Amino acid sequence: MNSLILLKYGEIILKGLNRPLFEDKLIANLKSAGGDDISKIWKAQAAIYVEPREGADEEELALRLSRVFGIVSAAVAYIAEKNLESICALAKELMKDAEGKTFKVESKRADKKFPHTSQELSALVGEAVFENFDHLSVDLKNPDILLTVEIRDFAAYIYLNKIQGVGGMPTGTNGRATLLLSGGIDSPVAGYVIAKRGVLINAVHFYSYPYTSERAKDKVLELARILAGYCGRLEVNIVPFTDIQLEINQKCPPEQMTIIMRRIMMYIANKIAKKHGSSALITGESVGQVASQTIESLFVTDDAAEYPVFRPLIGMDKEEIVTVARRIGTFETSILPYEDCCTVFTPRHPVTKPRLEKILESEKFLDVEALIKQALDNTETIILTRSGN
Ligand code: ATP
Ligand code: MG
């Protein structure tokens, strides 16, 4: 049976004159995700066709491509001639191996010259399948097997088991931003949500060796690798933070420790964002989750940022965030029990309503410029890619 992978994209169809730019970017990103497993890729009639390399695992490739931002569905589609007889013969052939007791046929006609309407075609193919298999019955609401027939330019395409894609916009079509990536549950989700909109992200992670272990750093790199599975590539800047924390601990009031630390994270993120060409910072904060995420604290933190701070989780409950973390595959890694730099010097009674003037007063006890410079001079940059590292 002749087959190829049929990909559909969503939102970029709405783009007017710019649409080809978005499509071309999407195709470039798919090529990079598919690598050698793709032998040919082209677009036609608001779909992308992929011819896999001979011997490639088509199902695996379809799954990989369905995770490229911009793709709403992927399917291994089998090809029939554009006439009822060939279509019914192929449908029956495919249904032989399909698991389930109930089925439904759905048809789409990109070629309106085809002699049957979509509804007629579904009914005719459904009938042919039904007559051929004793164990199958039709269920239009909740079928075990959905068989789709698409009549397109040069052929009819038939597939079972459409894979739902991640959606969003192609990476690289919506500017750049820098993610503050911790080892927790929230920031990987925040990065995913913004990256999904086509924003090219890089990441910065602050670590407090030896107060936090090598394994805590490995955990962050593993989270970055999972994110790279969607964005293709993720640069992570690992910034040593211990000296800064020790200095704050020594020179500033203990209850202000966390908020001052957060501001210094912003100062350093500003520099990394600038180097990356970013126009925004991203954090995983959500209103009221902890003392440093009260509205007053966020206000004081923002004052240190030179870019707009995107907080896509700001109004979400933990449970909602966890649901996304599970879906995108970061949750299991995020809950590994290694400590984060923020937990090392957490004051017992942090201020929950910091006043900016007071915090700025305390910050004067620090040589902020020197601390930033030293941290940046010792920053390690690691690049994670979709295919591993
Ligand atoms: P997360 O689950 O993302 O760690 P959190 O609920 O633990 O978030 P905080 O520890 O207060 O919250 O951190 C708030 C945000 O600050 C994080 O979502 C992340 O964007 C950033 N952040 C915290 N710690 C670090 C770190 N060590 N390196 C980089 N960014 C960090
Ligand atoms: Mg955290």
Coordinates of C-alpha atoms and ligand atoms in Angstrom, one line a residue:
M1 CA 0.0 0.0 0.0
N2 CA 1.2 3.4 -0.9
S3 CA 1.3 5.9 1.9
L4 CA 2.5 9.3 3.1
I5 CA 2.1 11.5 6.2
L6 CA -0.6 14.1 5.9
L7 CA -0.2 17.1 8.2
K8 CA -2.7 19.9 8.9
Y9 CA -1.9 23.3 10.3
G10 CA -4.4 25.5 12.0
E11 CA -4.1 29.2 12.8
I12 CA -1.7 30.2 10.1
I13 CA -4.5 29.6 7.5
L14 CA -6.0 32.8 8.8
K15 CA -2.8 34.8 7.9
G16 CA -3.5 36.9 4.9
L17 CA -0.6 37.8 2.5
N18 CA 2.0 36.6 5.0
R19 CA 0.7 33.1 5.0
P20 CA 3.5 31.7 2.7
L21 CA 6.1 33.0 5.1
F22 CA 4.5 31.1 8.0
E23 CA 4.1 28.0 5.9
D24 CA 7.7 28.1 4.8
K25 CA 8.9 28.4 8.3
L26 CA 6.7 25.5 9.4
I27 CA 8.1 23.4 6.6
A28 CA 11.7 24.3 7.6
N29 CA 10.9 23.3 11.3
L30 CA 9.3 20.0 10.1
K31 CA 12.4 19.2 8.0
S32 CA 14.6 19.8 11.0
A33 CA 12.4 17.6 13.2
G34 CA 12.2 14.8 10.7
G35 CA 15.8 14.9 9.7
D36 CA 16.9 12.0 7.5
D37 CA 13.6 10.3 7.9
I38 CA 12.0 12.7 5.5
S39 CA 12.6 12.1 1.8
K40 CA 10.3 14.7 0.4
I41 CA 8.0 17.4 1.9
W42 CA 5.7 19.8 0.1
K43 CA 2.5 21.9 0.7
A44 CA -0.7 21.8 -1.3
Q45 CA -4.3 22.7 -0.6
A46 CA -3.8 23.9 3.0
A47 CA -2.0 20.7 4.0
I48 CA 1.6 19.4 4.2
Y49 CA 2.6 16.1 2.6
V50 CA 5.6 14.2 3.9
E51 CA 7.1 11.3 2.0
P52 CA 9.1 9.3 4.6
R53 CA 12.5 7.8 3.7
E54 CA 12.2 4.1 2.7
G55 CA 12.4 2.0 5.9
A56 CA 11.6 4.9 8.2
D57 CA 9.1 4.2 11.0
E58 CA 6.1 6.2 9.6
E59 CA 4.0 6.1 12.8
E60 CA 6.9 7.3 14.9
L61 CA 7.7 10.1 12.4
A62 CA 4.1 11.2 12.3
L63 CA 4.1 11.4 16.1
R64 CA 7.3 13.4 16.1
L65 CA 6.0 15.8 13.5
S66 CA 2.7 16.2 15.3
R67 CA 4.8 17.9 18.1
V68 CA 6.1 20.6 15.9
F69 CA 4.4 23.9 16.8
G70 CA 1.8 24.9 14.2
I71 CA 0.7 21.3 13.4
V72 CA -2.9 20.5 14.4
S73 CA -3.0 16.9 13.2
A74 CA -0.9 14.2 11.6
A75 CA -1.8 10.9 10.1
V76 CA -0.2 8.1 8.1
A77 CA -2.5 8.3 5.0
Y78 CA -2.9 5.6 2.4
I79 CA -3.4 6.5 -1.2
A80 CA -6.2 5.4 -3.5
E81 CA -7.3 6.4 -6.9
K82 CA -10.1 9.0 -6.9
N83 CA -12.9 6.6 -7.6
L84 CA -15.4 4.9 -5.3
E85 CA -14.2 1.4 -6.1
S86 CA -10.6 2.0 -5.2
I87 CA -11.5 4.0 -2.1
C88 CA -13.8 1.2 -0.8
A89 CA -11.2 -1.5 -1.6
L90 CA -8.5 0.4 0.4
A91 CA -10.9 1.2 3.3
K92 CA -11.7 -2.5 3.7
E93 CA -8.0 -3.4 3.5
L94 CA -7.2 -0.9 6.3
M95 CA -10.0 -2.0 8.5
K96 CA -8.7 -5.6 8.6
D97 CA -6.0 -4.6 11.1
A98 CA -8.0 -2.0 13.0
E99 CA -8.8 -2.7 16.6
G100 CA -12.3 -1.9 17.9
K101 CA -15.9 -2.9 17.6
T102 CA -17.5 0.3 16.3
F103 CA -16.5 2.7 13.5
K104 CA -17.5 5.8 11.7
V105 CA -16.4 7.2 8.3
E106 CA -15.7 10.9 7.9
S107 CA -15.1 12.4 4.5
K108 CA -13.7 15.7 3.3
R109 CA -13.6 17.0 -0.3
A110 CA -10.9 19.5 -1.1
D111 CA -11.7 18.6 -4.7
K112 CA -15.3 19.7 -5.3
K113 CA -15.4 18.1 -8.7
F114 CA -15.6 14.6 -7.1
P115 CA -19.0 13.2 -8.1
H116 CA -20.2 12.4 -4.5
T117 CA -20.7 14.8 -1.7
S118 CA -18.8 14.2 1.5
Q119 CA -22.0 12.8 3.2
E120 CA -22.7 10.5 0.3
L121 CA -19.1 9.3 0.2
S122 CA -19.1 8.5 4.0
A123 CA -22.3 6.6 3.7
L124 CA -21.1 4.6 0.7
V125 CA -17.7 3.7 2.2
G126 CA -19.4 2.9 5.6
E127 CA -21.7 0.5 3.9
A128 CA -18.9 -1.3 2.1
V129 CA -17.0 -1.7 5.3
F130 CA -20.1 -2.7 7.3
E131 CA -21.0 -5.5 4.8
N132 CA -17.5 -6.9 4.9
F133 CA -16.9 -7.2 8.7
D134 CA -19.4 -9.1 10.9
H135 CA -18.0 -7.8 14.1
L136 CA -18.2 -4.1 13.3
S137 CA -21.2 -1.8 13.9
V138 CA -21.5 1.9 13.2
D139 CA -21.3 4.5 16.0
L140 CA -21.5 8.1 14.8
K141 CA -21.1 9.6 18.3
N142 CA -18.2 7.8 19.9
P143 CA -16.6 5.3 17.5
D144 CA -13.6 3.1 18.4
I145 CA -12.3 3.6 14.9
L146 CA -12.5 6.8 12.9
L147 CA -11.8 6.2 9.3
T148 CA -11.2 9.4 7.3
V149 CA -11.4 9.8 3.5
E150 CA -10.0 12.9 1.9
I151 CA -10.5 13.7 -1.7
R152 CA -7.6 15.9 -2.8
D153 CA -5.9 17.2 -6.0
F154 CA -4.4 14.0 -7.4
A155 CA -5.6 11.2 -5.2
A156 CA -7.8 10.0 -2.3
Y157 CA -6.2 9.7 1.1
I158 CA -7.5 7.3 3.7
Y159 CA -6.4 7.1 7.3
L160 CA -7.2 5.7 10.7
N161 CA -6.1 7.1 14.0
K162 CA -5.4 10.7 13.3
I163 CA -2.8 12.1 15.8
Q164 CA -3.8 15.4 17.5
G165 CA -1.0 17.9 17.0
V166 CA 0.2 20.5 19.5
G167 CA -1.1 23.5 17.6
G168 CA 0.3 27.0 18.0
M169 CA 2.5 28.9 15.6
P170 CA 5.7 27.9 14.0
T171 CA 8.8 28.5 16.1
G172 CA 10.6 31.6 14.9
T173 CA 7.6 33.5 13.6
N174 CA 6.9 35.6 16.7
G175 CA 10.1 37.1 18.0
R176 CA 12.3 36.0 20.9
A177 CA 12.0 35.8 24.7
T178 CA 14.1 34.5 27.6
L179 CA 12.7 32.0 30.1
L180 CA 13.7 31.9 33.7
L181 CA 13.8 28.1 34.1
S182 CA 13.8 26.5 37.5
G183 CA 13.5 22.8 38.3
G184 CA 9.9 23.2 39.4
I185 CA 6.6 22.4 37.9
D186 CA 5.7 25.9 36.7
S187 CA 8.4 27.4 34.7
P188 CA 8.7 24.6 32.1
V189 CA 4.9 25.0 31.5
A190 CA 5.3 28.8 31.2
G191 CA 8.1 28.3 28.6
Y192 CA 6.0 25.8 26.7
V193 CA 3.0 28.1 26.5
I194 CA 4.9 31.0 25.1
A195 CA 7.1 28.9 22.8
K196 CA 3.9 27.4 21.4
R197 CA 2.9 30.8 20.1
G198 CA 5.9 30.8 17.8
V199 CA 8.3 32.6 20.1
L200 CA 11.9 31.5 19.9
I201 CA 12.9 31.0 23.5
N202 CA 16.2 30.6 25.3
A203 CA 16.5 29.8 29.1
V204 CA 18.4 31.0 32.1
H205 CA 18.9 28.8 35.2
F206 CA 20.4 30.0 38.5
Y207 CA 22.0 27.3 40.5
S208 CA 23.6 27.3 44.0
Y209 CA 26.3 24.7 43.9
P210 CA 27.3 23.2 46.3
Y211 CA 24.1 24.0 48.2
T212 CA 22.2 22.4 45.3
S213 CA 23.6 19.3 43.8
E214 CA 24.8 18.4 40.3
R215 CA 21.7 16.4 40.0
A216 CA 19.5 19.5 40.5
K217 CA 21.3 20.9 37.4
D218 CA 20.8 17.7 35.4
K219 CA 17.2 17.8 36.2
V220 CA 16.9 21.3 34.7
L221 CA 18.8 20.2 31.6
E222 CA 16.4 17.2 31.3
L223 CA 13.4 19.7 31.5
A224 CA 15.1 21.8 28.8
R225 CA 15.6 18.7 26.7
I226 CA 11.9 18.0 26.9
L227 CA 11.1 21.5 25.8
A228 CA 13.6 21.2 23.0
G229 CA 11.5 18.3 21.8
Y230 CA 8.8 20.9 20.9
C231 CA 10.9 24.0 20.0
G232 CA 13.7 22.1 18.2
R233 CA 16.5 23.7 20.1
L234 CA 16.9 25.4 23.4
E235 CA 19.9 27.3 24.7
V236 CA 20.3 27.1 28.5
N237 CA 22.5 29.5 30.4
I238 CA 23.5 28.1 33.7
V239 CA 24.4 31.0 36.1
P240 CA 26.2 30.4 39.3
F241 CA 24.2 32.1 42.1
T242 CA 25.8 31.0 45.3
D243 CA 28.0 34.0 45.9
I244 CA 25.1 36.3 45.2
Q245 CA 23.0 34.5 47.7
L246 CA 25.7 34.5 50.4
E247 CA 26.2 38.2 49.9
I248 CA 22.5 39.0 50.2
N249 CA 22.4 36.8 53.2
Q250 CA 25.2 38.7 54.9
K251 CA 24.2 42.2 54.0
C252 CA 20.5 42.5 53.7
P253 CA 17.6 42.0 56.2
P254 CA 16.6 38.3 56.2
E255 CA 13.0 38.9 55.5
Q256 CA 13.9 40.6 52.2
M257 CA 16.2 37.9 51.1
T258 CA 13.8 36.3 48.6
I259 CA 12.6 39.4 47.0
I260 CA 16.1 40.8 46.5
M261 CA 17.2 37.5 45.1
R262 CA 14.4 37.7 42.6
R263 CA 15.4 41.2 41.5
I264 CA 18.9 40.1 41.0
M265 CA 17.7 37.2 38.9
M266 CA 15.9 39.8 36.8
Y267 CA 19.1 41.9 36.4
I268 CA 21.0 38.9 35.1
A269 CA 18.1 37.8 32.9
N270 CA 18.1 41.3 31.3
K271 CA 21.6 40.8 30.1
I272 CA 21.0 37.3 28.8
A273 CA 17.8 38.4 27.1
K274 CA 19.7 41.3 25.4
K275 CA 22.4 38.9 24.1
H276 CA 19.7 36.6 22.7
G277 CA 17.8 39.4 21.0
S278 CA 14.8 38.8 23.3
S279 CA 11.9 41.3 23.7
A280 CA 10.5 39.8 26.8
L281 CA 11.2 37.6 29.9
I282 CA 9.1 34.6 30.9
T283 CA 8.5 33.3 34.4
G284 CA 6.2 30.6 35.9
E285 CA 4.7 32.8 38.6
S286 CA 1.1 32.7 39.6
V287 CA -0.6 35.2 41.8
G288 CA -0.4 34.4 45.5
Q289 CA 1.3 31.0 45.1
V290 CA 4.1 32.0 47.5
A291 CA 5.3 35.1 49.3
S292 CA 7.3 36.3 46.3
Q293 CA 4.3 36.0 44.1
T294 CA 1.9 38.4 45.8
I295 CA 0.9 41.3 43.6
E296 CA 3.1 43.6 45.7
S297 CA 6.1 41.3 45.3
L298 CA 5.6 41.0 41.5
F299 CA 5.5 44.8 41.3
V300 CA 8.9 45.0 43.1
T301 CA 10.3 42.2 40.9
D302 CA 9.1 43.8 37.7
D303 CA 10.9 47.1 38.6
A304 CA 14.2 45.2 38.1
A305 CA 13.2 43.9 34.6
E306 CA 14.1 45.9 31.6
Y307 CA 11.6 43.9 29.4
P308 CA 8.0 43.0 29.8
V309 CA 7.7 40.0 32.0
F310 CA 5.3 37.4 30.5
R311 CA 3.7 35.2 33.2
P312 CA 1.4 33.0 31.3
L313 CA 0.3 31.0 34.4
I314 CA -0.6 34.1 36.4
G315 CA -4.2 33.2 36.8
M316 CA -3.9 29.5 36.9
D317 CA -4.4 27.2 39.9
K318 CA -1.7 24.6 40.7
E319 CA -3.9 21.8 39.6
E320 CA -4.5 23.4 36.1
I321 CA -0.7 23.9 35.7
V322 CA -0.1 20.2 36.7
T323 CA -2.5 19.1 34.0
V324 CA -0.5 20.9 31.4
A325 CA 2.8 19.7 32.8
R326 CA 1.6 16.1 32.6
R327 CA 0.4 16.5 29.0
I328 CA 3.6 18.0 27.8
G329 CA 5.7 15.4 29.7
T330 CA 7.6 17.7 32.1
F331 CA 5.7 16.7 35.3
E332 CA 7.6 13.5 36.2
T333 CA 10.9 15.3 36.0
S334 CA 9.8 18.4 37.8
I335 CA 8.7 16.4 40.9
L336 CA 12.1 14.7 41.3
P337 CA 13.1 15.7 44.8
Y338 CA 16.2 17.9 44.2
E339 CA 16.3 21.3 45.8
D340 CA 16.1 24.6 43.9
C341 CA 18.3 27.5 44.6
C342 CA 15.4 29.5 46.0
T343 CA 14.7 27.0 48.7
V344 CA 18.3 27.1 50.1
F345 CA 18.2 30.5 51.7
T346 CA 14.5 30.9 52.2
P347 CA 13.8 33.2 55.2
R348 CA 11.4 32.0 57.8
H349 CA 9.2 35.1 57.5
P350 CA 9.6 36.6 54.1
V351 CA 7.9 40.0 53.4
T352 CA 4.7 39.4 51.6
K353 CA 4.1 43.1 50.9
P354 CA 7.5 44.5 50.1
R355 CA 7.8 48.3 49.5
L356 CA 10.0 49.2 46.6
E357 CA 11.8 52.1 48.3
K358 CA 12.8 49.9 51.2
I359 CA 14.1 47.1 49.0
L360 CA 16.1 49.6 46.9
E361 CA 17.6 50.9 50.2
S362 CA 18.7 47.4 51.1
E363 CA 20.1 46.7 47.6
K364 CA 22.5 49.6 48.2
F365 CA 24.4 47.4 50.6
L366 CA 25.4 45.1 47.7
D367 CA 27.8 45.8 44.8
V368 CA 25.2 44.7 42.3
E369 CA 27.2 45.5 39.2
A370 CA 30.1 43.4 40.4
L371 CA 27.9 40.5 41.4
I372 CA 26.2 40.5 38.0
K373 CA 29.5 40.7 36.1
Q374 CA 31.0 37.8 38.1
A375 CA 27.9 35.6 37.6
L376 CA 27.9 36.3 33.8
D377 CA 31.6 35.7 33.5
N378 CA 31.1 32.3 34.9
T379 CA 27.9 31.4 33.1
E380 CA 28.0 28.1 31.2
T381 CA 25.9 27.8 28.0
I382 CA 24.5 24.5 27.0
I383 CA 22.4 23.8 23.8
L384 CA 19.8 21.1 23.9
T385 CA 18.2 19.8 20.7
R386 CA 15.3 17.7 19.8
S387 CA 17.3 14.6 18.9
G388 CA 19.1 14.5 22.2
N389 CA 22.2 16.5 23.0
Ligands
ATP1 P1 8.6 26.8 39.5 O1 7.7 25.7 39.7 O2 8.7 27.3 38.1 O3 10.0 26.6 40.1 P2 7.8 28.1 41.9 O4 6.3 28.0 42.1 O5 8.7 27.2 42.6 O6 8.0 28.0 40.3 P3 9.4 30.3 42.6 O7 10.5 29.4 43.1 O8 9.0 31.5 43.5 O9 8.1 29.6 42.2 O10 9.9 30.9 41.3 C1 9.1 31.7 40.5 C2 9.6 31.8 39.1 O11 11.0 32.3 39.1 C3 9.8 30.4 38.5 O12 8.6 30.0 37.8 C4 10.9 30.7 37.5 O13 10.4 31.3 36.3 C5 11.8 31.6 38.2 N1 12.8 30.9 39.0 C6 12.8 30.4 40.2 N2 13.9 29.8 40.6 C7 14.7 29.8 39.5 C8 16.0 29.4 39.2 N3 16.7 28.7 40.0 N4 16.5 29.6 37.9 C9 15.8 30.3 37.0 N5 14.6 30.8 37.3 C10 14.0 30.6 38.5
MG2 MG 10.7 26.9 42.1

